[in-house]
């Protein structure tokens, strides 16, 4: 799907920040021609999560969709696009659910801004939902890979056999309503990442107000010893938890993306500070744009290891995220 010989601009989670996206595209040398942002020689790759939370979700979708349709971009699926499909899709009979993603208050809160902004544009929303099926869950270009949250070769190999281009269908989506099914596991791992339960029945309330019994974990650490060595989320673990040693079983359960693997680009994780590689073959490009952070990109040419000088970003100004 991607020509490894071409140059690409990989762009992190937009979350409805359309003005900032236009500023970033302009900074990257794209120009709007015939209604579409274009570059004379490069192509954009969006890492998912175009929707939810921000003030200009519909505009953001139109920018990305039109670039993809014109051959100027590729976009993969993020967990928020999957959530939208699940929210809108009836579950299969016998699943015990009404929708693939149940209409709980918590789920309603996450998609509320998107549904509100499309209230006067139901046809538009219907068309975008159908388009989400065209967003692959992963792309392997050989020299580099993209996935929204986590590359798990053990799940991607059978998924690729079933869906060679990484794009799933309604039947696969509906099967995700069944806990512990292959579809449920694949969506959760590739689009949300790896996690671990907090010890002793503890819970944490994150910065976005959601209470969780699990914390997000690194999927690349070579020899972690404690919970603090593997946490990968904006909210730090309580110090006593961070110092807790990992058991042998917990260590063995951790996924590891090796340092010798191709370059991998992910979004999803709400990073902060100056965009930089996590390791020479791994970069996260989600720098919390919708939380007054940065909308970040990486300018990929023919390198096989990440160059810290090739990150480009735009700081999000407050008018962007105030309706």
PDB file of C-alpha atoms in Angstrom:
ATOM      1  CA  UNK A   1       0.000   0.000   0.000  1.00  0.00           C
ATOM      2  CA  UNK A   2       3.019   2.264   0.505  1.00  0.00           C
ATOM      3  CA  UNK A   3       6.002   2.532  -1.799  1.00  0.00           C
ATOM      4  CA  UNK A   4       9.040   2.168   0.489  1.00  0.00           C
ATOM      5  CA  UNK A   5      11.105   4.238  -1.957  1.00  0.00           C
ATOM      6  CA  UNK A   6       8.846   7.291  -1.546  1.00  0.00           C
ATOM      7  CA  UNK A   7       9.105  10.030   1.096  1.00  0.00           C
ATOM      8  CA  UNK A   8       6.325  10.324   3.673  1.00  0.00           C
ATOM      9  CA  UNK A   9       5.099  12.653   6.376  1.00  0.00           C
ATOM     10  CA  UNK A  10       3.656  10.628   9.245  1.00  0.00           C
ATOM     11  CA  UNK A  11       1.149  12.602  11.309  1.00  0.00           C
ATOM     12  CA  UNK A  12      -0.151  11.886  14.805  1.00  0.00           C
ATOM     13  CA  UNK A  13      -3.628  12.016  16.341  1.00  0.00           C
ATOM     14  CA  UNK A  14      -5.619  15.005  15.015  1.00  0.00           C
ATOM     15  CA  UNK A  15      -8.730  14.655  17.248  1.00  0.00           C
ATOM     16  CA  UNK A  16     -10.707  17.353  15.489  1.00  0.00           C
ATOM     17  CA  UNK A  17      -7.996  20.040  15.484  1.00  0.00           C
ATOM     18  CA  UNK A  18      -8.528  20.989  11.835  1.00  0.00           C
ATOM     19  CA  UNK A  19      -6.939  24.453  11.951  1.00  0.00           C
ATOM     20  CA  UNK A  20      -3.798  23.060  13.526  1.00  0.00           C
ATOM     21  CA  UNK A  21      -3.722  20.289  10.919  1.00  0.00           C
ATOM     22  CA  UNK A  22      -3.817  22.880   8.160  1.00  0.00           C
ATOM     23  CA  UNK A  23      -0.998  24.804   9.857  1.00  0.00           C
ATOM     24  CA  UNK A  24       1.072  21.615  10.069  1.00  0.00           C
ATOM     25  CA  UNK A  25       0.425  20.687   6.437  1.00  0.00           C
ATOM     26  CA  UNK A  26       1.456  24.182   5.418  1.00  0.00           C
ATOM     27  CA  UNK A  27       4.641  23.891   7.453  1.00  0.00           C
ATOM     28  CA  UNK A  28       5.371  20.559   5.773  1.00  0.00           C
ATOM     29  CA  UNK A  29       5.109  22.153   2.336  1.00  0.00           C
ATOM     30  CA  UNK A  30       1.609  21.016   1.336  1.00  0.00           C
ATOM     31  CA  UNK A  31      -0.627  23.462  -0.531  1.00  0.00           C
ATOM     32  CA  UNK A  32      -4.371  23.416  -1.026  1.00  0.00           C
ATOM     33  CA  UNK A  33      -5.194  22.942  -4.704  1.00  0.00           C
ATOM     34  CA  UNK A  34      -8.702  22.201  -6.032  1.00  0.00           C
ATOM     35  CA  UNK A  35      -9.842  21.764  -2.425  1.00  0.00           C
ATOM     36  CA  UNK A  36      -7.204  19.169  -1.513  1.00  0.00           C
ATOM     37  CA  UNK A  37      -3.926  19.556   0.388  1.00  0.00           C
ATOM     38  CA  UNK A  38      -1.142  18.298  -1.894  1.00  0.00           C
ATOM     39  CA  UNK A  39       2.644  18.037  -1.946  1.00  0.00           C
ATOM     40  CA  UNK A  40       4.628  17.853  -5.192  1.00  0.00           C
ATOM     41  CA  UNK A  41       6.669  14.827  -4.095  1.00  0.00           C
ATOM     42  CA  UNK A  42       5.646  13.606  -0.634  1.00  0.00           C
ATOM     43  CA  UNK A  43       2.622  11.795   0.820  1.00  0.00           C
ATOM     44  CA  UNK A  44       0.997  12.073   4.258  1.00  0.00           C
ATOM     45  CA  UNK A  45       0.301   9.065   6.471  1.00  0.00           C
ATOM     46  CA  UNK A  46      -2.202   9.660   9.287  1.00  0.00           C
ATOM     47  CA  UNK A  47      -1.938   7.391  12.320  1.00  0.00           C
ATOM     48  CA  UNK A  48      -5.666   7.373  13.157  1.00  0.00           C
ATOM     49  CA  UNK A  49      -7.867   9.134  15.735  1.00  0.00           C
ATOM     50  CA  UNK A  50      -9.036  11.905  13.449  1.00  0.00           C
ATOM     51  CA  UNK A  51     -12.334  12.157  15.358  1.00  0.00           C
ATOM     52  CA  UNK A  52     -13.625  12.897  18.901  1.00  0.00           C
ATOM     53  CA  UNK A  53     -12.807  15.531  21.497  1.00  0.00           C
ATOM     54  CA  UNK A  54     -11.836  18.505  19.297  1.00  0.00           C
ATOM     55  CA  UNK A  55     -13.831  21.461  17.954  1.00  0.00           C
ATOM     56  CA  UNK A  56     -13.640  20.753  14.190  1.00  0.00           C
ATOM     57  CA  UNK A  57     -14.089  17.013  13.781  1.00  0.00           C
ATOM     58  CA  UNK A  58     -16.121  17.160  10.582  1.00  0.00           C
ATOM     59  CA  UNK A  59     -13.630  19.532   8.969  1.00  0.00           C
ATOM     60  CA  UNK A  60     -10.730  17.297  10.016  1.00  0.00           C
ATOM     61  CA  UNK A  61     -12.368  14.250   8.452  1.00  0.00           C
ATOM     62  CA  UNK A  62     -12.966  16.085   5.202  1.00  0.00           C
ATOM     63  CA  UNK A  63      -9.314  17.197   5.020  1.00  0.00           C
ATOM     64  CA  UNK A  64      -7.973  13.692   5.584  1.00  0.00           C
ATOM     65  CA  UNK A  65     -10.615  11.886   3.515  1.00  0.00           C
ATOM     66  CA  UNK A  66     -10.129  14.193   0.532  1.00  0.00           C
ATOM     67  CA  UNK A  67      -6.360  13.766   0.673  1.00  0.00           C
ATOM     68  CA  UNK A  68      -6.736   9.975   0.769  1.00  0.00           C
ATOM     69  CA  UNK A  69      -9.209   9.962  -2.130  1.00  0.00           C
ATOM     70  CA  UNK A  70      -6.840  12.128  -4.179  1.00  0.00           C
ATOM     71  CA  UNK A  71      -3.890   9.813  -3.520  1.00  0.00           C
ATOM     72  CA  UNK A  72      -2.150  12.421  -1.363  1.00  0.00           C
ATOM     73  CA  UNK A  73      -2.444  10.512   1.912  1.00  0.00           C
ATOM     74  CA  UNK A  74      -3.110   7.219   3.606  1.00  0.00           C
ATOM     75  CA  UNK A  75      -4.926   6.943   6.924  1.00  0.00           C
ATOM     76  CA  UNK A  76      -4.989   3.960   9.268  1.00  0.00           C
ATOM     77  CA  UNK A  77      -7.698   3.202  11.820  1.00  0.00           C
ATOM     78  CA  UNK A  78      -7.433   4.516  15.362  1.00  0.00           C
ATOM     79  CA  UNK A  79      -9.346   3.266  18.377  1.00  0.00           C
ATOM     80  CA  UNK A  80     -11.728   6.230  18.089  1.00  0.00           C
ATOM     81  CA  UNK A  81     -12.724   5.307  14.530  1.00  0.00           C
ATOM     82  CA  UNK A  82     -13.223   1.732  15.711  1.00  0.00           C
ATOM     83  CA  UNK A  83     -15.278   3.013  18.652  1.00  0.00           C
ATOM     84  CA  UNK A  84     -17.487   4.988  16.260  1.00  0.00           C
ATOM     85  CA  UNK A  85     -18.106   1.926  14.093  1.00  0.00           C
ATOM     86  CA  UNK A  86     -18.849  -0.170  17.156  1.00  0.00           C
ATOM     87  CA  UNK A  87     -21.205   2.464  18.588  1.00  0.00           C
ATOM     88  CA  UNK A  88     -23.133   2.592  15.321  1.00  0.00           C
ATOM     89  CA  UNK A  89     -23.228  -1.130  14.500  1.00  0.00           C
ATOM     90  CA  UNK A  90     -25.757  -3.586  15.994  1.00  0.00           C
ATOM     91  CA  UNK A  91     -24.118  -6.590  17.607  1.00  0.00           C
ATOM     92  CA  UNK A  92     -24.657 -10.022  16.070  1.00  0.00           C
ATOM     93  CA  UNK A  93     -27.513 -12.107  17.417  1.00  0.00           C
ATOM     94  CA  UNK A  94     -26.553 -14.193  20.398  1.00  0.00           C
ATOM     95  CA  UNK A  95     -23.790 -11.856  21.563  1.00  0.00           C
ATOM     96  CA  UNK A  96     -25.896 -10.573  24.449  1.00  0.00           C
ATOM     97  CA  UNK A  97     -25.272  -6.978  23.394  1.00  0.00           C
ATOM     98  CA  UNK A  98     -27.354  -4.457  21.506  1.00  0.00           C
ATOM     99  CA  UNK A  99     -24.359  -2.765  19.843  1.00  0.00           C
ATOM    100  CA  UNK A 100     -20.760  -3.810  19.250  1.00  0.00           C
ATOM    101  CA  UNK A 101     -19.746  -0.943  21.546  1.00  0.00           C
ATOM    102  CA  UNK A 102     -22.319  -0.731  24.289  1.00  0.00           C
ATOM    103  CA  UNK A 103     -24.032   2.617  24.851  1.00  0.00           C
ATOM    104  CA  UNK A 104     -22.772   3.182  28.374  1.00  0.00           C
ATOM    105  CA  UNK A 105     -22.410   6.700  29.840  1.00  0.00           C
ATOM    106  CA  UNK A 106     -18.640   6.370  29.623  1.00  0.00           C
ATOM    107  CA  UNK A 107     -18.703   5.432  25.942  1.00  0.00           C
ATOM    108  CA  UNK A 108     -21.304   8.127  25.241  1.00  0.00           C
ATOM    109  CA  UNK A 109     -19.027  10.739  26.762  1.00  0.00           C
ATOM    110  CA  UNK A 110     -16.137   9.810  24.462  1.00  0.00           C
ATOM    111  CA  UNK A 111     -18.139  10.061  21.232  1.00  0.00           C
ATOM    112  CA  UNK A 112     -20.431  12.908  22.305  1.00  0.00           C
ATOM    113  CA  UNK A 113     -18.508  15.715  20.604  1.00  0.00           C
ATOM    114  CA  UNK A 114     -18.398  13.866  17.281  1.00  0.00           C
ATOM    115  CA  UNK A 115     -22.099  13.023  17.271  1.00  0.00           C
ATOM    116  CA  UNK A 116     -22.988  16.585  18.272  1.00  0.00           C
ATOM    117  CA  UNK A 117     -20.966  18.105  15.432  1.00  0.00           C
ATOM    118  CA  UNK A 118     -22.625  15.788  12.906  1.00  0.00           C
ATOM    119  CA  UNK A 119     -26.204  16.277  14.153  1.00  0.00           C
ATOM    120  CA  UNK A 120     -27.025  18.536  11.195  1.00  0.00           C
ATOM    121  CA  UNK A 121     -25.077  16.342   8.743  1.00  0.00           C
ATOM    122  CA  UNK A 122     -26.399  12.758   9.121  1.00  0.00           C
ATOM    123  CA  UNK A 123     -25.613  11.835   5.525  1.00  0.00           C
ATOM    124  CA  UNK A 124     -22.042  12.999   5.961  1.00  0.00           C
ATOM    125  CA  UNK A 125     -21.665  10.913   9.116  1.00  0.00           C
ATOM    126  CA  UNK A 126     -23.095   7.831   7.390  1.00  0.00           C
ATOM    127  CA  UNK A 127     -20.576   8.220   4.557  1.00  0.00           C
ATOM    128  CA  UNK A 128     -17.641   8.621   6.954  1.00  0.00           C
ATOM    129  CA  UNK A 129     -18.662   5.518   8.891  1.00  0.00           C
ATOM    130  CA  UNK A 130     -18.550   3.544   5.651  1.00  0.00           C
ATOM    131  CA  UNK A 131     -15.156   5.078   4.871  1.00  0.00           C
ATOM    132  CA  UNK A 132     -13.764   3.913   8.219  1.00  0.00           C
ATOM    133  CA  UNK A 133     -13.930   0.357   6.850  1.00  0.00           C
ATOM    134  CA  UNK A 134     -11.343   1.436   4.271  1.00  0.00           C
ATOM    135  CA  UNK A 135      -8.822   2.390   6.986  1.00  0.00           C
ATOM    136  CA  UNK A 136      -6.350  -0.477   7.513  1.00  0.00           C
ATOM    137  CA  UNK A 137      -5.513  -1.596  11.044  1.00  0.00           C
ATOM    138  CA  UNK A 138      -1.829  -1.713  10.136  1.00  0.00           C
ATOM    139  CA  UNK A 139       0.548  -1.098   7.246  1.00  0.00           C
ATOM    140  CA  UNK A 140       3.868  -2.873   6.731  1.00  0.00           C
ATOM    141  CA  UNK A 141       5.971  -1.099   4.114  1.00  0.00           C
ATOM    142  CA  UNK A 142       8.996  -3.298   4.768  1.00  0.00           C
ATOM    143  CA  UNK A 143      11.419  -0.547   5.760  1.00  0.00           C
ATOM    144  CA  UNK A 144       8.882   0.890   8.207  1.00  0.00           C
ATOM    145  CA  UNK A 145       5.533   0.035   9.796  1.00  0.00           C
ATOM    146  CA  UNK A 146       2.554   1.992  11.074  1.00  0.00           C
ATOM    147  CA  UNK A 147      -0.128   0.989  13.567  1.00  0.00           C
ATOM    148  CA  UNK A 148      -2.182   3.139  15.893  1.00  0.00           C
ATOM    149  CA  UNK A 149      -0.999   1.723  19.215  1.00  0.00           C
ATOM    150  CA  UNK A 150       0.960  -1.539  19.170  1.00  0.00           C
ATOM    151  CA  UNK A 151       2.598  -3.872  16.645  1.00  0.00           C
ATOM    152  CA  UNK A 152       1.895  -7.465  17.672  1.00  0.00           C
ATOM    153  CA  UNK A 153       3.268  -9.828  15.018  1.00  0.00           C
ATOM    154  CA  UNK A 154       1.430 -12.769  16.580  1.00  0.00           C
ATOM    155  CA  UNK A 155      -1.909 -11.081  15.857  1.00  0.00           C
ATOM    156  CA  UNK A 156      -0.982  -9.319  12.630  1.00  0.00           C
ATOM    157  CA  UNK A 157       0.128 -12.504  10.840  1.00  0.00           C
ATOM    158  CA  UNK A 158      -3.285 -14.279  11.068  1.00  0.00           C
ATOM    159  CA  UNK A 159      -5.094 -10.982  10.520  1.00  0.00           C
ATOM    160  CA  UNK A 160      -3.106 -10.420   7.326  1.00  0.00           C
ATOM    161  CA  UNK A 161      -4.085 -13.914   6.105  1.00  0.00           C
ATOM    162  CA  UNK A 162      -7.760 -13.038   6.538  1.00  0.00           C
ATOM    163  CA  UNK A 163      -7.518  -9.398   5.423  1.00  0.00           C
ATOM    164  CA  UNK A 164      -4.350  -8.931   3.308  1.00  0.00           C
ATOM    165  CA  UNK A 165      -4.738  -5.157   3.052  1.00  0.00           C
ATOM    166  CA  UNK A 166      -5.478  -4.760   6.774  1.00  0.00           C
ATOM    167  CA  UNK A 167      -9.025  -3.479   6.174  1.00  0.00           C
ATOM    168  CA  UNK A 168     -11.719  -5.350   8.115  1.00  0.00           C
ATOM    169  CA  UNK A 169     -15.431  -5.772   7.333  1.00  0.00           C
ATOM    170  CA  UNK A 170     -18.715  -5.578   9.234  1.00  0.00           C
ATOM    171  CA  UNK A 171     -18.623  -9.286  10.138  1.00  0.00           C
ATOM    172  CA  UNK A 172     -15.206  -8.944  11.770  1.00  0.00           C
ATOM    173  CA  UNK A 173     -16.349  -5.809  13.583  1.00  0.00           C
ATOM    174  CA  UNK A 174     -19.411  -7.593  14.939  1.00  0.00           C
ATOM    175  CA  UNK A 175     -17.306 -10.514  16.159  1.00  0.00           C
ATOM    176  CA  UNK A 176     -15.366  -8.017  18.292  1.00  0.00           C
ATOM    177  CA  UNK A 177     -18.433  -7.784  20.549  1.00  0.00           C
ATOM    178  CA  UNK A 178     -17.543 -11.227  21.915  1.00  0.00           C
ATOM    179  CA  UNK A 179     -14.987 -10.881  24.756  1.00  0.00           C
ATOM    180  CA  UNK A 180     -11.673 -12.672  24.180  1.00  0.00           C
ATOM    181  CA  UNK A 181     -12.526 -13.410  20.535  1.00  0.00           C
ATOM    182  CA  UNK A 182      -9.726 -12.994  17.995  1.00  0.00           C
ATOM    183  CA  UNK A 183     -11.374  -9.829  16.650  1.00  0.00           C
ATOM    184  CA  UNK A 184     -11.790  -8.346  20.127  1.00  0.00           C
ATOM    185  CA  UNK A 185      -8.169  -9.144  21.007  1.00  0.00           C
ATOM    186  CA  UNK A 186      -6.821  -7.783  17.705  1.00  0.00           C
ATOM    187  CA  UNK A 187      -8.681  -4.484  17.976  1.00  0.00           C
ATOM    188  CA  UNK A 188      -7.721  -4.021  21.610  1.00  0.00           C
ATOM    189  CA  UNK A 189      -4.026  -4.794  21.121  1.00  0.00           C
ATOM    190  CA  UNK A 190      -3.398  -2.976  17.818  1.00  0.00           C
ATOM    191  CA  UNK A 191      -5.566   0.073  18.547  1.00  0.00           C
ATOM    192  CA  UNK A 192      -5.236   0.439  22.333  1.00  0.00           C
ATOM    193  CA  UNK A 193      -1.906  -1.184  23.159  1.00  0.00           C
ATOM    194  CA  UNK A 194      -0.779  -3.443  25.966  1.00  0.00           C
ATOM    195  CA  UNK A 195      -1.791  -3.028  29.574  1.00  0.00           C
ATOM    196  CA  UNK A 196      -1.450  -4.602  32.991  1.00  0.00           C
ATOM    197  CA  UNK A 197      -3.788  -4.695  35.960  1.00  0.00           C
ATOM    198  CA  UNK A 198      -2.826  -2.526  38.919  1.00  0.00           C
ATOM    199  CA  UNK A 199      -1.840  -4.624  41.937  1.00  0.00           C
ATOM    200  CA  UNK A 200      -3.984  -5.206  45.035  1.00  0.00           C
ATOM    201  CA  UNK A 201      -7.226  -4.166  43.341  1.00  0.00           C
ATOM    202  CA  UNK A 202      -6.088  -0.542  43.011  1.00  0.00           C
ATOM    203  CA  UNK A 203      -7.652   1.884  40.513  1.00  0.00           C
ATOM    204  CA  UNK A 204      -6.454   5.209  39.086  1.00  0.00           C
ATOM    205  CA  UNK A 205      -8.400   8.233  37.878  1.00  0.00           C
ATOM    206  CA  UNK A 206      -6.602   9.642  34.861  1.00  0.00           C
ATOM    207  CA  UNK A 207      -6.332  13.226  33.705  1.00  0.00           C
ATOM    208  CA  UNK A 208      -9.356  12.772  31.426  1.00  0.00           C
ATOM    209  CA  UNK A 209     -11.509  11.823  34.424  1.00  0.00           C
ATOM    210  CA  UNK A 210     -11.822   8.097  33.651  1.00  0.00           C
ATOM    211  CA  UNK A 211     -11.170   5.563  36.413  1.00  0.00           C
ATOM    212  CA  UNK A 212      -9.199   2.515  35.353  1.00  0.00           C
ATOM    213  CA  UNK A 213      -7.963  -0.683  36.988  1.00  0.00           C
ATOM    214  CA  UNK A 214      -5.262  -1.125  34.319  1.00  0.00           C
ATOM    215  CA  UNK A 215      -2.303   0.955  33.191  1.00  0.00           C
ATOM    216  CA  UNK A 216      -0.754   1.145  29.706  1.00  0.00           C
ATOM    217  CA  UNK A 217       2.562  -0.629  29.313  1.00  0.00           C
ATOM    218  CA  UNK A 218       5.603  -0.371  27.071  1.00  0.00           C
ATOM    219  CA  UNK A 219       5.868  -3.118  24.459  1.00  0.00           C
ATOM    220  CA  UNK A 220       9.587  -2.749  23.800  1.00  0.00           C
ATOM    221  CA  UNK A 221      11.411  -2.731  27.156  1.00  0.00           C
ATOM    222  CA  UNK A 222      14.280  -5.252  27.116  1.00  0.00           C
ATOM    223  CA  UNK A 223      14.768  -6.053  30.811  1.00  0.00           C
ATOM    224  CA  UNK A 224      12.199  -4.326  33.034  1.00  0.00           C
ATOM    225  CA  UNK A 225      12.326  -4.949  36.773  1.00  0.00           C
ATOM    226  CA  UNK A 226       9.461  -2.906  38.239  1.00  0.00           C
ATOM    227  CA  UNK A 227       6.030  -1.593  37.296  1.00  0.00           C
ATOM    228  CA  UNK A 228       7.632   1.833  36.887  1.00  0.00           C
ATOM    229  CA  UNK A 229       9.933   0.462  34.190  1.00  0.00           C
ATOM    230  CA  UNK A 230       7.014  -0.449  31.928  1.00  0.00           C
ATOM    231  CA  UNK A 231       4.381   2.267  32.476  1.00  0.00           C
ATOM    232  CA  UNK A 232       3.633   4.228  29.271  1.00  0.00           C
ATOM    233  CA  UNK A 233       0.856   6.748  29.807  1.00  0.00           C
ATOM    234  CA  UNK A 234       0.543  10.413  30.826  1.00  0.00           C
ATOM    235  CA  UNK A 235      -0.485   9.573  34.400  1.00  0.00           C
ATOM    236  CA  UNK A 236       2.348   8.327  36.599  1.00  0.00           C
ATOM    237  CA  UNK A 237       1.822   5.352  38.859  1.00  0.00           C
ATOM    238  CA  UNK A 238       1.730   5.991  42.613  1.00  0.00           C
ATOM    239  CA  UNK A 239       5.307   5.726  43.859  1.00  0.00           C
ATOM    240  CA  UNK A 240       4.768   2.533  45.925  1.00  0.00           C
ATOM    241  CA  UNK A 241       3.231   0.862  42.862  1.00  0.00           C
ATOM    242  CA  UNK A 242       6.016   2.080  40.561  1.00  0.00           C
ATOM    243  CA  UNK A 243       8.590   0.457  42.872  1.00  0.00           C
ATOM    244  CA  UNK A 244       6.738  -2.890  42.946  1.00  0.00           C
ATOM    245  CA  UNK A 245       8.846  -5.649  41.356  1.00  0.00           C
ATOM    246  CA  UNK A 246       7.432  -7.462  38.351  1.00  0.00           C
ATOM    247  CA  UNK A 247       6.822 -11.148  38.908  1.00  0.00           C
ATOM    248  CA  UNK A 248       8.372 -13.657  36.469  1.00  0.00           C
ATOM    249  CA  UNK A 249       4.881 -14.322  35.071  1.00  0.00           C
ATOM    250  CA  UNK A 250       4.298 -10.606  34.529  1.00  0.00           C
ATOM    251  CA  UNK A 251       7.652 -10.259  32.763  1.00  0.00           C
ATOM    252  CA  UNK A 252       6.852 -13.193  30.500  1.00  0.00           C
ATOM    253  CA  UNK A 253       3.484 -11.701  29.573  1.00  0.00           C
ATOM    254  CA  UNK A 254       5.051  -8.517  28.204  1.00  0.00           C
ATOM    255  CA  UNK A 255       5.228  -8.027  24.457  1.00  0.00           C
ATOM    256  CA  UNK A 256       8.599  -6.983  23.048  1.00  0.00           C
ATOM    257  CA  UNK A 257       9.186  -5.091  19.812  1.00  0.00           C
ATOM    258  CA  UNK A 258      12.886  -5.702  19.212  1.00  0.00           C
ATOM    259  CA  UNK A 259      15.484  -3.025  18.516  1.00  0.00           C
ATOM    260  CA  UNK A 260      16.387  -4.849  15.297  1.00  0.00           C
ATOM    261  CA  UNK A 261      12.845  -4.611  13.876  1.00  0.00           C
ATOM    262  CA  UNK A 262      11.902  -2.075  11.139  1.00  0.00           C
ATOM    263  CA  UNK A 263      11.035   1.463  12.182  1.00  0.00           C
ATOM    264  CA  UNK A 264       7.600   1.618  13.801  1.00  0.00           C
ATOM    265  CA  UNK A 265       5.347   4.690  14.060  1.00  0.00           C
ATOM    266  CA  UNK A 266       2.415   4.807  16.492  1.00  0.00           C
ATOM    267  CA  UNK A 267       0.027   7.427  17.880  1.00  0.00           C
ATOM    268  CA  UNK A 268      -2.406   7.020  20.777  1.00  0.00           C
ATOM    269  CA  UNK A 269      -0.338   7.671  23.896  1.00  0.00           C
ATOM    270  CA  UNK A 270      -0.775  11.380  24.792  1.00  0.00           C
ATOM    271  CA  UNK A 271       2.910  12.255  25.013  1.00  0.00           C
ATOM    272  CA  UNK A 272       4.227  15.677  26.054  1.00  0.00           C
ATOM    273  CA  UNK A 273       7.398  17.709  25.677  1.00  0.00           C
ATOM    274  CA  UNK A 274       9.596  17.917  22.591  1.00  0.00           C
ATOM    275  CA  UNK A 275       8.851  15.209  19.993  1.00  0.00           C
ATOM    276  CA  UNK A 276      11.700  12.709  19.829  1.00  0.00           C
ATOM    277  CA  UNK A 277      12.303   9.013  19.149  1.00  0.00           C
ATOM    278  CA  UNK A 278      11.563   6.536  21.930  1.00  0.00           C
ATOM    279  CA  UNK A 279      14.362   4.377  20.556  1.00  0.00           C
ATOM    280  CA  UNK A 280      16.123   4.384  17.157  1.00  0.00           C
ATOM    281  CA  UNK A 281      13.344   2.302  15.544  1.00  0.00           C
ATOM    282  CA  UNK A 282      10.263   3.511  17.454  1.00  0.00           C
ATOM    283  CA  UNK A 283       8.400   6.832  17.501  1.00  0.00           C
ATOM    284  CA  UNK A 284       5.083   7.906  18.984  1.00  0.00           C
ATOM    285  CA  UNK A 285       3.591  10.905  17.174  1.00  0.00           C
ATOM    286  CA  UNK A 286       0.672  11.632  19.512  1.00  0.00           C
ATOM    287  CA  UNK A 287       1.670  14.749  21.442  1.00  0.00           C
ATOM    288  CA  UNK A 288      -1.747  15.628  22.886  1.00  0.00           C
ATOM    289  CA  UNK A 289      -2.851  18.135  20.255  1.00  0.00           C
ATOM    290  CA  UNK A 290      -6.373  18.417  21.627  1.00  0.00           C
ATOM    291  CA  UNK A 291      -5.024  19.091  25.149  1.00  0.00           C
ATOM    292  CA  UNK A 292      -3.131  22.235  24.026  1.00  0.00           C
ATOM    293  CA  UNK A 293      -0.120  20.109  23.143  1.00  0.00           C
ATOM    294  CA  UNK A 294       1.479  19.624  19.735  1.00  0.00           C
ATOM    295  CA  UNK A 295       0.330  18.126  16.460  1.00  0.00           C
ATOM    296  CA  UNK A 296       3.463  16.255  15.455  1.00  0.00           C
ATOM    297  CA  UNK A 297       4.823  14.700  12.279  1.00  0.00           C
ATOM    298  CA  UNK A 298       7.938  12.815  11.216  1.00  0.00           C
ATOM    299  CA  UNK A 299       9.477  13.479   7.787  1.00  0.00           C
ATOM    300  CA  UNK A 300      10.535  10.048   6.570  1.00  0.00           C
ATOM    301  CA  UNK A 301      12.877   9.714   3.623  1.00  0.00           C
ATOM    302  CA  UNK A 302      15.254   6.794   3.037  1.00  0.00           C
ATOM    303  CA  UNK A 303      16.679   6.408   6.518  1.00  0.00           C
ATOM    304  CA  UNK A 304      16.365   3.073   8.319  1.00  0.00           C
ATOM    305  CA  UNK A 305      16.747   4.548  11.806  1.00  0.00           C
ATOM    306  CA  UNK A 306      14.987   7.583  13.202  1.00  0.00           C
ATOM    307  CA  UNK A 307      16.612  10.996  12.978  1.00  0.00           C
ATOM    308  CA  UNK A 308      15.717  13.232  15.966  1.00  0.00           C
ATOM    309  CA  UNK A 309      16.000  16.297  13.710  1.00  0.00           C
ATOM    310  CA  UNK A 310      13.174  15.191  11.395  1.00  0.00           C
ATOM    311  CA  UNK A 311      10.272  15.727  13.786  1.00  0.00           C
ATOM    312  CA  UNK A 312       8.070  18.684  12.844  1.00  0.00           C
ATOM    313  CA  UNK A 313       5.236  20.042  14.955  1.00  0.00           C
ATOM    314  CA  UNK A 314       2.759  22.847  15.500  1.00  0.00           C
ATOM    315  CA  UNK A 315       1.823  24.029  18.975  1.00  0.00           C
ATOM    316  CA  UNK A 316      -1.962  24.047  19.430  1.00  0.00           C
ATOM    317  CA  UNK A 317      -3.303  27.455  20.260  1.00  0.00           C
ATOM    318  CA  UNK A 318      -6.239  27.705  22.644  1.00  0.00           C
ATOM    319  CA  UNK A 319      -8.775  29.074  20.120  1.00  0.00           C
ATOM    320  CA  UNK A 320      -8.440  25.769  18.248  1.00  0.00           C
ATOM    321  CA  UNK A 321      -9.895  23.750  21.084  1.00  0.00           C
ATOM    322  CA  UNK A 322     -12.553  26.143  22.407  1.00  0.00           C
ATOM    323  CA  UNK A 323     -15.923  26.015  20.659  1.00  0.00           C
TER     324      UNK A 323
END
